[in-house]
CSV table of C-alpha atoms in Angstrom, one decimal:
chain,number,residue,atom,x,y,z
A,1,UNK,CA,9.1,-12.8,6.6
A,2,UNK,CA,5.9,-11.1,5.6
A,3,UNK,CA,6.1,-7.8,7.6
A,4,UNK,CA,9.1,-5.3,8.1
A,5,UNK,CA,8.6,-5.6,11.7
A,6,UNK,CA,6.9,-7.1,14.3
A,7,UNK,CA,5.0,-4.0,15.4
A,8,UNK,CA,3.3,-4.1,12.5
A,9,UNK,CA,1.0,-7.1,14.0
A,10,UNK,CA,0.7,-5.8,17.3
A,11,UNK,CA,-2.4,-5.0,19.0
A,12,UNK,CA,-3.8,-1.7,18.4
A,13,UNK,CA,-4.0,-0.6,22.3
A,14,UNK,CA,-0.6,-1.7,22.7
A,15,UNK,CA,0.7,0.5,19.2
A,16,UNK,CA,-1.3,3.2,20.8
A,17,UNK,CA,-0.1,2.9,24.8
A,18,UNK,CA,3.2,2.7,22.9
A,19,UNK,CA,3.1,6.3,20.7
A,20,UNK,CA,1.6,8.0,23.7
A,21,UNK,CA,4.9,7.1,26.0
A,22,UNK,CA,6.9,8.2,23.7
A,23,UNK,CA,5.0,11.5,22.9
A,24,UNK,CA,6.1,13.7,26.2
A,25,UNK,CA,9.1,13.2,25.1
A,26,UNK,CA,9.1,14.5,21.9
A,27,UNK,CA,7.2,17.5,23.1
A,28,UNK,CA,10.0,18.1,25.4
A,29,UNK,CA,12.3,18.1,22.8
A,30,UNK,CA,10.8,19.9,20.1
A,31,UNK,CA,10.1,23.2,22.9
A,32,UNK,CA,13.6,22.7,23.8
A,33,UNK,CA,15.1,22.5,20.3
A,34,UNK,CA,13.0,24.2,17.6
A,35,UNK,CA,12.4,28.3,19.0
A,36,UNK,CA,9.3,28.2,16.6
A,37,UNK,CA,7.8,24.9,19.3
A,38,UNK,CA,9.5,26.9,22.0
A,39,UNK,CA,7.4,29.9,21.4
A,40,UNK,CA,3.7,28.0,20.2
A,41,UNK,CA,3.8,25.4,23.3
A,42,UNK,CA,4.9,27.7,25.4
A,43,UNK,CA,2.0,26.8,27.8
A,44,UNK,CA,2.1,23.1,27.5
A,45,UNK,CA,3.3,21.0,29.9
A,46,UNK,CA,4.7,17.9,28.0
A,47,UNK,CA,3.7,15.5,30.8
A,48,UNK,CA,0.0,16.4,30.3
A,49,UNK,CA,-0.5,15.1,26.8
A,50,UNK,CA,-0.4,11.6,26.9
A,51,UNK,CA,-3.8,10.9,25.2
A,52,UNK,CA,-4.9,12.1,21.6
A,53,UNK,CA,-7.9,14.1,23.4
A,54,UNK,CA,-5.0,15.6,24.8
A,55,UNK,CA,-3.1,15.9,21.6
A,56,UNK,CA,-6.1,17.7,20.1
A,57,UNK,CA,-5.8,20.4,22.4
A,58,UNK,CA,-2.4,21.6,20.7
A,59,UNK,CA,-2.3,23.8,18.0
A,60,UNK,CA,-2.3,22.7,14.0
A,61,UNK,CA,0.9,24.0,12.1
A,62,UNK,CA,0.2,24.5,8.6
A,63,UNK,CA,2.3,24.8,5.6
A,64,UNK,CA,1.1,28.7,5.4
A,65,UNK,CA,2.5,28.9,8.7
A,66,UNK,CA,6.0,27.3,8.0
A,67,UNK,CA,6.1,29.6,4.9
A,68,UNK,CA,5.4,32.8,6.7
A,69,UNK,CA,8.1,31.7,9.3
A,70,UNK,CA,10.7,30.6,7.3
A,71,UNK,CA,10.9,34.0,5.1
A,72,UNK,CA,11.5,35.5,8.5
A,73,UNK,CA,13.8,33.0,10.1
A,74,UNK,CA,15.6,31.0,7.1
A,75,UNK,CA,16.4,28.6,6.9
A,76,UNK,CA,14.2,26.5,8.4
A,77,UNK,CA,11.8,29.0,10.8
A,78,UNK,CA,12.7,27.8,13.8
A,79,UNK,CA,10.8,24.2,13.1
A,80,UNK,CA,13.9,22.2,12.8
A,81,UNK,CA,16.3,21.0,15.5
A,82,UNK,CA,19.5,20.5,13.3
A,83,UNK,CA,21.3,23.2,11.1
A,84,UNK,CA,24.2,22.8,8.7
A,85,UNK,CA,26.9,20.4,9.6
A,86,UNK,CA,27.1,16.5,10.3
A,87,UNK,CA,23.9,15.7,11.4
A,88,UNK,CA,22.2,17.7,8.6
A,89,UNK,CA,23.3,16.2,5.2
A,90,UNK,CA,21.0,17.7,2.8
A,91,UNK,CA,18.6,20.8,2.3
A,92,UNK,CA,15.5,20.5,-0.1
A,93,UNK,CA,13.4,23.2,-1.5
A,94,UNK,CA,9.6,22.6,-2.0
A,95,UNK,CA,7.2,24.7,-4.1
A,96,UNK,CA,7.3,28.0,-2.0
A,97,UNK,CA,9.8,27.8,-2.1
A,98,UNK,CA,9.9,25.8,1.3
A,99,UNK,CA,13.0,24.5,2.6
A,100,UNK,CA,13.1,20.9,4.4
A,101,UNK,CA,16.1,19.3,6.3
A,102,UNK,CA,17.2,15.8,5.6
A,103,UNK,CA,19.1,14.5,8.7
A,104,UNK,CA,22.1,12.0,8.7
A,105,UNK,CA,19.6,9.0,10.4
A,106,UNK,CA,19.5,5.9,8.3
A,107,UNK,CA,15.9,5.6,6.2
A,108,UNK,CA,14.8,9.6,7.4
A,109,UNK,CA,12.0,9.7,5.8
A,110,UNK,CA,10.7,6.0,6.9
A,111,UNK,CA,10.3,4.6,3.8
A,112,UNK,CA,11.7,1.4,4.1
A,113,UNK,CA,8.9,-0.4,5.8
A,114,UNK,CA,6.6,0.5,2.5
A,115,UNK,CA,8.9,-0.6,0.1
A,116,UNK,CA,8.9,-3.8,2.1
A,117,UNK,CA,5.4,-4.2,2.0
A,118,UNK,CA,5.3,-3.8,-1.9
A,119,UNK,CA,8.1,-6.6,-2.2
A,120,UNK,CA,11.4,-4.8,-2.0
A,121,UNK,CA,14.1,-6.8,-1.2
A,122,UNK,CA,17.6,-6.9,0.0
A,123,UNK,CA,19.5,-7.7,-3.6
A,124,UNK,CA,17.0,-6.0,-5.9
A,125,UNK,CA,18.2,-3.6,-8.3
A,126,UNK,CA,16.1,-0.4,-8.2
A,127,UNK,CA,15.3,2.0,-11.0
A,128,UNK,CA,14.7,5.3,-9.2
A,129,UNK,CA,13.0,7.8,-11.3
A,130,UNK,CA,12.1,10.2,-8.9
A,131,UNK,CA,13.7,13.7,-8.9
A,132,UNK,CA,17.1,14.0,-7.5
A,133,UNK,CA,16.9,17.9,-8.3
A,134,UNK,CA,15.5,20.5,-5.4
A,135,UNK,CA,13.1,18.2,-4.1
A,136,UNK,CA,13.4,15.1,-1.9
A,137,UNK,CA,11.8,12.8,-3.8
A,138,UNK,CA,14.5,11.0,-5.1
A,139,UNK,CA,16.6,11.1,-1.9
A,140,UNK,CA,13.4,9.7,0.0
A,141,UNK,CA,13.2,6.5,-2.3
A,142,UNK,CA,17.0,6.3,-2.2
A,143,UNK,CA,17.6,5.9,1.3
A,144,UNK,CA,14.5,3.7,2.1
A,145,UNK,CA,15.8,1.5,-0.2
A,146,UNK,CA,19.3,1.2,0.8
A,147,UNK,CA,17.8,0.5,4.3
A,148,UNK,CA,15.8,-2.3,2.5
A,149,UNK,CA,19.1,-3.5,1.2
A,150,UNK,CA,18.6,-2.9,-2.2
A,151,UNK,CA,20.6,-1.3,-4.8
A,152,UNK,CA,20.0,2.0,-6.6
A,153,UNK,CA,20.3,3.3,-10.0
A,154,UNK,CA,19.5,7.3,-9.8
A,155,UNK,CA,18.2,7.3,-13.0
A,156,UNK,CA,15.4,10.9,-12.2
A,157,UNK,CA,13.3,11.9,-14.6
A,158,UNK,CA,13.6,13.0,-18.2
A,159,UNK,CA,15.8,11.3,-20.8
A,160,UNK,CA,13.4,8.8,-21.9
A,161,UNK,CA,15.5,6.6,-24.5
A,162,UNK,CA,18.7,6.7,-22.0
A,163,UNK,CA,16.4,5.4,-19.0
A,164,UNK,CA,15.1,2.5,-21.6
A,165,UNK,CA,19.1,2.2,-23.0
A,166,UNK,CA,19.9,1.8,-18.9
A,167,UNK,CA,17.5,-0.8,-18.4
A,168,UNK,CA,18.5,-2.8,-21.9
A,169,UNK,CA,22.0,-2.7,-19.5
A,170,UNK,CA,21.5,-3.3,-16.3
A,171,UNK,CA,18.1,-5.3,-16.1
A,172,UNK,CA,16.9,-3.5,-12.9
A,173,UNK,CA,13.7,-5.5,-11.6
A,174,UNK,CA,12.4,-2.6,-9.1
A,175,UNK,CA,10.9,0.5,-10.5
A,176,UNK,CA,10.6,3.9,-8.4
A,177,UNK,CA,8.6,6.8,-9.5
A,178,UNK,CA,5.6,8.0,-10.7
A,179,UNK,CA,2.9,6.1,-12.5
A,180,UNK,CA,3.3,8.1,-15.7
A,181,UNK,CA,6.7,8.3,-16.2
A,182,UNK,CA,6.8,4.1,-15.6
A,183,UNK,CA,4.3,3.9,-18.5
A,184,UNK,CA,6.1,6.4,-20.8
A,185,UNK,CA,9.4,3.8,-19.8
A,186,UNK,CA,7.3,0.8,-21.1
A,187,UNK,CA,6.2,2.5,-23.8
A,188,UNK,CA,9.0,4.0,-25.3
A,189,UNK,CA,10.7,0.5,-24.4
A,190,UNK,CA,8.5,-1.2,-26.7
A,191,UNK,CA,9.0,1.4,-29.7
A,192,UNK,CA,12.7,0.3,-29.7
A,193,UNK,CA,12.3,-3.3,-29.1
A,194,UNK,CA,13.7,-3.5,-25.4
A,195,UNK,CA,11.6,-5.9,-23.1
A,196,UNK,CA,11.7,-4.4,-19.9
A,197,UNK,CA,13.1,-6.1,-16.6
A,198,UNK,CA,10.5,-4.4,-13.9
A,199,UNK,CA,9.1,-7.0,-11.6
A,200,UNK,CA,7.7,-4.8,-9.1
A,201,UNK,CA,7.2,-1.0,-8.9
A,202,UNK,CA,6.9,1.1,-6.0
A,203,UNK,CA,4.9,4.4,-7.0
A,204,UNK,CA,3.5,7.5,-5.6
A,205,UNK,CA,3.2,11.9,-6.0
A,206,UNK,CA,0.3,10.9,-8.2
A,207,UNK,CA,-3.2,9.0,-8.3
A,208,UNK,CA,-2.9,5.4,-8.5
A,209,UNK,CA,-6.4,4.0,-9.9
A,210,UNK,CA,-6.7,0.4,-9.9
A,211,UNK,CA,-6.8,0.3,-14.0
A,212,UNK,CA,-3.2,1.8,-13.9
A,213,UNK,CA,-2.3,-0.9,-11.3
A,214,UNK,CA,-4.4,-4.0,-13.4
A,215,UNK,CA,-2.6,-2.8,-16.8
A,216,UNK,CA,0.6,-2.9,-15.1
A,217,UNK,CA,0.0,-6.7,-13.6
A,218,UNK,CA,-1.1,-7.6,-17.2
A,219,UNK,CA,2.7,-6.7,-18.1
A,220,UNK,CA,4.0,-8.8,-15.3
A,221,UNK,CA,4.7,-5.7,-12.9
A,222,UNK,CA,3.2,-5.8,-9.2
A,223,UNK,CA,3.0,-1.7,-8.4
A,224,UNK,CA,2.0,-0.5,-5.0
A,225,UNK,CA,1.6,2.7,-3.8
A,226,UNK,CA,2.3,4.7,-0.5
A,227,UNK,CA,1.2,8.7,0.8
A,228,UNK,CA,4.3,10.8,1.9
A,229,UNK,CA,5.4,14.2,1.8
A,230,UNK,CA,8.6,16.1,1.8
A,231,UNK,CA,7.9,17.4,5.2
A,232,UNK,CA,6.9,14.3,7.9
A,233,UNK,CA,8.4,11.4,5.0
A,234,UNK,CA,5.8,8.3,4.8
A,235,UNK,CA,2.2,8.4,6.6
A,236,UNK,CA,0.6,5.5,5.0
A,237,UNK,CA,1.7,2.9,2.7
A,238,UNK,CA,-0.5,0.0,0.3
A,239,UNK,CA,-0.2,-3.8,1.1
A,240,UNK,CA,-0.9,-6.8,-1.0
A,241,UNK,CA,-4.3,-6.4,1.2
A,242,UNK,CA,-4.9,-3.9,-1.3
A,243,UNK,CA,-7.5,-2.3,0.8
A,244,UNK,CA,-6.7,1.0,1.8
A,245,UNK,CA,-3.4,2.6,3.4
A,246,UNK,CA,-1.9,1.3,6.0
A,247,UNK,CA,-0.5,4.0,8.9
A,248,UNK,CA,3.1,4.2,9.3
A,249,UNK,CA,4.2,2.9,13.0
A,250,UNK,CA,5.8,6.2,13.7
A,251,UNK,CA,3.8,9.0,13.7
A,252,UNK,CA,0.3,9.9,15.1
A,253,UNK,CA,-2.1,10.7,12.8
A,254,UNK,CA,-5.5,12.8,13.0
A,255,UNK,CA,-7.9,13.4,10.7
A,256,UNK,CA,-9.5,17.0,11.5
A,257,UNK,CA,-12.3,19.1,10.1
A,258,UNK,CA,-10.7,21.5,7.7
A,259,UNK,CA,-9.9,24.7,8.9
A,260,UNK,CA,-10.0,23.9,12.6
A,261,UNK,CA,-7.7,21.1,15.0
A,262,UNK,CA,-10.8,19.3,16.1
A,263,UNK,CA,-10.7,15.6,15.6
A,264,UNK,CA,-13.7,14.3,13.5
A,265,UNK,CA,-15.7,10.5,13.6
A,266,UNK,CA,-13.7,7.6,12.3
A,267,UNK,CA,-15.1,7.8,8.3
A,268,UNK,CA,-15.4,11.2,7.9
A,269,UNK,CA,-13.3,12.8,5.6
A,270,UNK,CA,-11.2,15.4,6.7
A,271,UNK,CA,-7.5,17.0,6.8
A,272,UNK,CA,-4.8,14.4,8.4
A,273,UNK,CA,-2.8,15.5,10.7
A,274,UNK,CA,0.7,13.8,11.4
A,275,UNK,CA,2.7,14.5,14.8
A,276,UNK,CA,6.2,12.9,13.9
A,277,UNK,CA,8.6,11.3,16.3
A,278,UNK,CA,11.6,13.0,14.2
A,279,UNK,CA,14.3,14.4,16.4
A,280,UNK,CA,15.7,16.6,13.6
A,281,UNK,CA,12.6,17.8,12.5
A,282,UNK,CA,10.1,17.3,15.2
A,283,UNK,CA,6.7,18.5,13.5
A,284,UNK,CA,3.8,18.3,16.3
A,285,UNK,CA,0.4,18.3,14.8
A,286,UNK,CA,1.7,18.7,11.0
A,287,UNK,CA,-1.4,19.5,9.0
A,288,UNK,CA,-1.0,18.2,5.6
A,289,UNK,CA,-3.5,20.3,3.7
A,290,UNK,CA,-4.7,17.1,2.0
A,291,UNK,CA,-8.3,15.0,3.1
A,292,UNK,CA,-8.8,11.4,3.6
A,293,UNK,CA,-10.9,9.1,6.2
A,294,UNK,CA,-10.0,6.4,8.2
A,295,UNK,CA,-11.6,3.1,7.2
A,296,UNK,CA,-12.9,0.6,9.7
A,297,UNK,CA,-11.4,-2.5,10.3
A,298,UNK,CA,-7.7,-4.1,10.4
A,299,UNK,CA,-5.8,-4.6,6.9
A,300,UNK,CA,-6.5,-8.4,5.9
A,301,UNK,CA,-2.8,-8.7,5.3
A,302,UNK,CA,-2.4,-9.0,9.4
A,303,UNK,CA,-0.9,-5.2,9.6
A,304,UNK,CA,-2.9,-4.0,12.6
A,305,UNK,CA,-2.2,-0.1,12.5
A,306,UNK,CA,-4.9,1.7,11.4
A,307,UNK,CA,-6.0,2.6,7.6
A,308,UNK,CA,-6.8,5.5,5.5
A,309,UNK,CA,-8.8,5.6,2.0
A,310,UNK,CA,-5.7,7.4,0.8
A,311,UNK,CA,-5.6,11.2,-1.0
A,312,UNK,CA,-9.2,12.7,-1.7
A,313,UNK,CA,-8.5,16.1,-2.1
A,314,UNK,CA,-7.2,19.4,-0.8
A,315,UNK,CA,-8.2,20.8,2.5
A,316,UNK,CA,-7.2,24.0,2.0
A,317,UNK,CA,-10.4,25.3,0.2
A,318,UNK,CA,-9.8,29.0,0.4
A,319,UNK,CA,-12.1,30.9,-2.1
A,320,UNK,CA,-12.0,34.5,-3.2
A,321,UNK,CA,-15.6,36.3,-3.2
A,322,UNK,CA,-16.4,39.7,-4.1
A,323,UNK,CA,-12.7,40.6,-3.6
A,324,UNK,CA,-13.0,38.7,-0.4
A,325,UNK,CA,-11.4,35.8,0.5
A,326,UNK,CA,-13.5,33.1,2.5
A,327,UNK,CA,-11.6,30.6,4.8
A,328,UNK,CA,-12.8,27.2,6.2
A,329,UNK,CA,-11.5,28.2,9.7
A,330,UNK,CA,-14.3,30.8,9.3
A,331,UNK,CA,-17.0,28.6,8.4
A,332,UNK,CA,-16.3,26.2,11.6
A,333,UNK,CA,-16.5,29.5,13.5
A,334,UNK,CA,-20.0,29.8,12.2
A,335,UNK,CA,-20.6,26.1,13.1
A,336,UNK,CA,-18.9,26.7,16.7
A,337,UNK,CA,-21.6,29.9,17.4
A,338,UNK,CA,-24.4,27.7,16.6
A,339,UNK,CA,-24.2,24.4,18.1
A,340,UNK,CA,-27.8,23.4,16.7
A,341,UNK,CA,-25.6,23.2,13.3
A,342,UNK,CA,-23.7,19.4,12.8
A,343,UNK,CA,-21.9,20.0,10.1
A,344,UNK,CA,-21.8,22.8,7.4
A,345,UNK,CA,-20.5,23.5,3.6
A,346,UNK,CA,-20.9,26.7,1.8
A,347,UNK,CA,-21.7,26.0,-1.4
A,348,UNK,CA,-20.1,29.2,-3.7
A,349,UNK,CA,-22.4,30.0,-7.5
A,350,UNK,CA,-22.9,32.4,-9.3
A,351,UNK,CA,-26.1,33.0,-11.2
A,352,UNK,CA,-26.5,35.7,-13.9
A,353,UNK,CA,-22.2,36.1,-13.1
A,354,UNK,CA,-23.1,37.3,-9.7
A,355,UNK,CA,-21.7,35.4,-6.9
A,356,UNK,CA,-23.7,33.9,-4.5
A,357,UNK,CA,-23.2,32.1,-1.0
A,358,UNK,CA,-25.7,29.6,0.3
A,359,UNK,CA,-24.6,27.7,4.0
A,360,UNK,CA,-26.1,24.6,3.6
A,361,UNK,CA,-26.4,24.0,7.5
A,362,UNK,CA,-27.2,20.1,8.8
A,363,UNK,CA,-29.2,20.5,11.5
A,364,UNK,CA,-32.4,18.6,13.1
A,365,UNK,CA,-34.6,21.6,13.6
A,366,UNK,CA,-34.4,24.9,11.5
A,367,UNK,CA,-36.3,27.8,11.9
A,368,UNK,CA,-36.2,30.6,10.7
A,369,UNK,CA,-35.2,32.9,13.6
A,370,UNK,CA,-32.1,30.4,13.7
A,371,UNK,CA,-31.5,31.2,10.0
A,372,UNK,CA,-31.1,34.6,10.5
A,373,UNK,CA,-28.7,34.2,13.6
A,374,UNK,CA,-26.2,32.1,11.0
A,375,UNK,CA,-26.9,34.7,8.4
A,376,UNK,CA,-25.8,37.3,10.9
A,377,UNK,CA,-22.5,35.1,12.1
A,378,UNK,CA,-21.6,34.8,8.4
A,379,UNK,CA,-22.1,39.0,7.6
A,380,UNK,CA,-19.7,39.1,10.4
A,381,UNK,CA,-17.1,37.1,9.8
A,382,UNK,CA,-16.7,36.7,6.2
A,383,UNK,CA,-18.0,40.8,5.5
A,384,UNK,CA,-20.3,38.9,3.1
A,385,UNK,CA,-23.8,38.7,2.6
A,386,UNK,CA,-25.3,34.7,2.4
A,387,UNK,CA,-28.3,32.8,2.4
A,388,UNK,CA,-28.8,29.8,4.7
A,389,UNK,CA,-29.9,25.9,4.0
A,390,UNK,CA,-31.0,23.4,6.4
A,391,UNK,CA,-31.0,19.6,5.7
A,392,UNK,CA,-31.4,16.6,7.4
A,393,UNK,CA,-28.6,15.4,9.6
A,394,UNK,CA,-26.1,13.3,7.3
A,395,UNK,CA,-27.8,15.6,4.5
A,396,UNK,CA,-24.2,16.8,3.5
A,397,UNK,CA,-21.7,14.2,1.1
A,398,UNK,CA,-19.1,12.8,3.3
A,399,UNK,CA,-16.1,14.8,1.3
A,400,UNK,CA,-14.6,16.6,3.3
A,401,UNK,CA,-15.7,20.1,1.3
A,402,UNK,CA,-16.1,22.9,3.6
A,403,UNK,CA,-16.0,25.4,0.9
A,404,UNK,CA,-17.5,24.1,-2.6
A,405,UNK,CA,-17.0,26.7,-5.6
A,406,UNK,CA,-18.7,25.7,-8.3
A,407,UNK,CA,-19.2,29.2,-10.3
A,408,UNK,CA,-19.1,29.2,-13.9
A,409,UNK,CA,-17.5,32.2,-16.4
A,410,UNK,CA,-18.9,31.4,-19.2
């Protein structure tokens, strides 16, 4: 069987009549079960958001926001629905540090349906060098796999000539982990005269360029990569397509203008946006801090959901100016007061070692009384002085940057 699934091939309206059933649901749960839900959808009536327009109306949580909430409400701030006990079987700490529940569901974080797609199958041996230690990572590998039907060798990370003396042993022929450490394996296998056993590799938590993937064919090794996080498990995973990242089946993801909830065009790059159906940890509107774009089109490997370009940068653009730090969320305020403005990107220098704001401003007809009202709106919000910039429509580089520092110290 190619696919995981059969809802991998289904149509598009049908995946997407399909998500939006279930979402009420969810809703209902997560106001019901997590106080910090109970408290920001207060207002929302589950039954109304059936649609994503409707979806967009919701607020974004943000990892900030999870922070600042669990240091007040450990462990978990009110986000989660489980706590210690049976249906909780391990806690995880993120940079933060940032606590994450694991629940006692079979393949939490979703990760079997990737592994499938990069040729994981029940009977292979798995070499999983992801981290065992404080952070998921290794659990999330772990349990996708044993859904898969695979076995597992915890090998984490470190320990270079015992992982090479393990795989002299046991001849695993799947690899888990990170690019790197799979080419430090290979390498340090070769300086002691071991021919490794990998087949295929499934890799991710670092960028994946198509050199690393064609050196790694070249040695027999078909590697394929997928996008998760600690927080909502796998978002998008790579097929033998090999174009783009395909959407997991069960979440709902957005892709937003940084700093703000507000759906952009299919294309443009902005944050994603995941709303889980999780009942342990019910995220609604997760926002991921990190920027991609949908791309057009169905996957030619027949997987119907839609696709991303994959990771392309950090939303989160917050800059420090004058003592002052500048947020995207205020430069979409800006936008919002001035609807002649598309889109916007303040571009940060500092000539002579004196910084300097420009708002480069898309718009079809500046003037200058106009400039002055967004020179104004940027004086209030940010307590900055900055110039203004007007260019074409589609003037601005499809990146996602709301915020672009590019100041120099020396």
């Amino acid at each position: 069987m190619d696919y995981y699934d059969a809802r991998e091939t289904r149509p598009q309206d049908e995946r997407e009549a399909d998500l939006f059933a279930r979402l009420p649901a969810q809703i209902a749960h997560a106001r019901a079960h997590a106080p910090a839900f109970a408290q920001s959808l207060a207002e929302v009536d589950p039954t109304t958001v059936t649609s994503r327009a409707a979806l967009a109306r919701l607020p974004v949580i943000r990892k900030s926001e999870l922070l600042e909430r669990q240091k007040a409400a450990r462990p978990f701030g009110g986000f989660a629905a489980v706590n210690w006990g049976r249906a909780c079987h391990r806690v995880f700490a993120s940079p933060g540090p940032l606590y994450e529940p694991e629940g006692a569901r079979a393949d939490y974080y979703r990760l079997a349906r990737a592994l499938y797609a990069a040729g994981f199958r029940a009977g292979d041996l798995v070499h999983n060098t992801f981290s065992y230690h404080f952070t998921p990572a290794g659990s999330m590998m772990e349990t996708g796999a044993h859904a898969v039907g695979c076995t597992v060798f915890p090998a984490g990370v470190g320990q270079t000539e015992q992982q090479v003396a393990a795989v002299a042993d046991l001849r695993p022929n799947a690899y888990t982990g990170t690019p790197s450490f799979l080419r430090i394996i290979l390498d340090k296998a070769d300086e002691l005269g071991v021919a490794p056993s990998f087949t295929k590799a499934f890799v991710s938590g670092e960028a994946f360029p198509p050199s690393q993937r064609d050196a790694l064919a070249a040695r027999g090794i078909q590697a394929y990569q997928a996008y998760a996080t600690a927080d909502v498990g796998l978002i998008a995973f790579e097929t033998p397509a090999r174009e783009g990242l395909v959407v997991d089946e069960d979440i709902i993801l957005e892709i937003v203008r940084p700093g703000t909830g507000d759906p952009v065009a299919d294309g443009e790059v902005g944050e994603v946006v995941v709303t889980t159906f999780n009942p342990d940890y019910p995220l609604i509107r997760f926002g991921t801090g990190d920027l991609s774009a949908v791309l057009p089109g169905a996957s030619p490997c027949g997987r119907t959901n839609v696709r991303i370009k994959g990771w392309l940068g950090r939303a989160d653009q917050t800059t420090k100016i004058k003592g002052m730090f500048v947020h995207p969320a205020q430069i979409a305020e800006i936008v919002r007061r001035h609807p002649e403005i598309g889109r916007a990107r303040l571009v940060v220098d500092n000539p002579d070692l004196v910084d300097r704001m420009i708002l480069q401003c898309e718009c079809a007809a500046g003037s200058d009384a106009l400039a002055a009202a967004i020179a104004g709106s940027i004086r209030e919000l940010t307590k900055l002085r900055g110039e203004v910039a007007f260019c074409a429509p589609g003037g601005l580089a499809n990146d996602g940057k709301v915020i672009d520092d590019l100041r120099k110290y020396e």
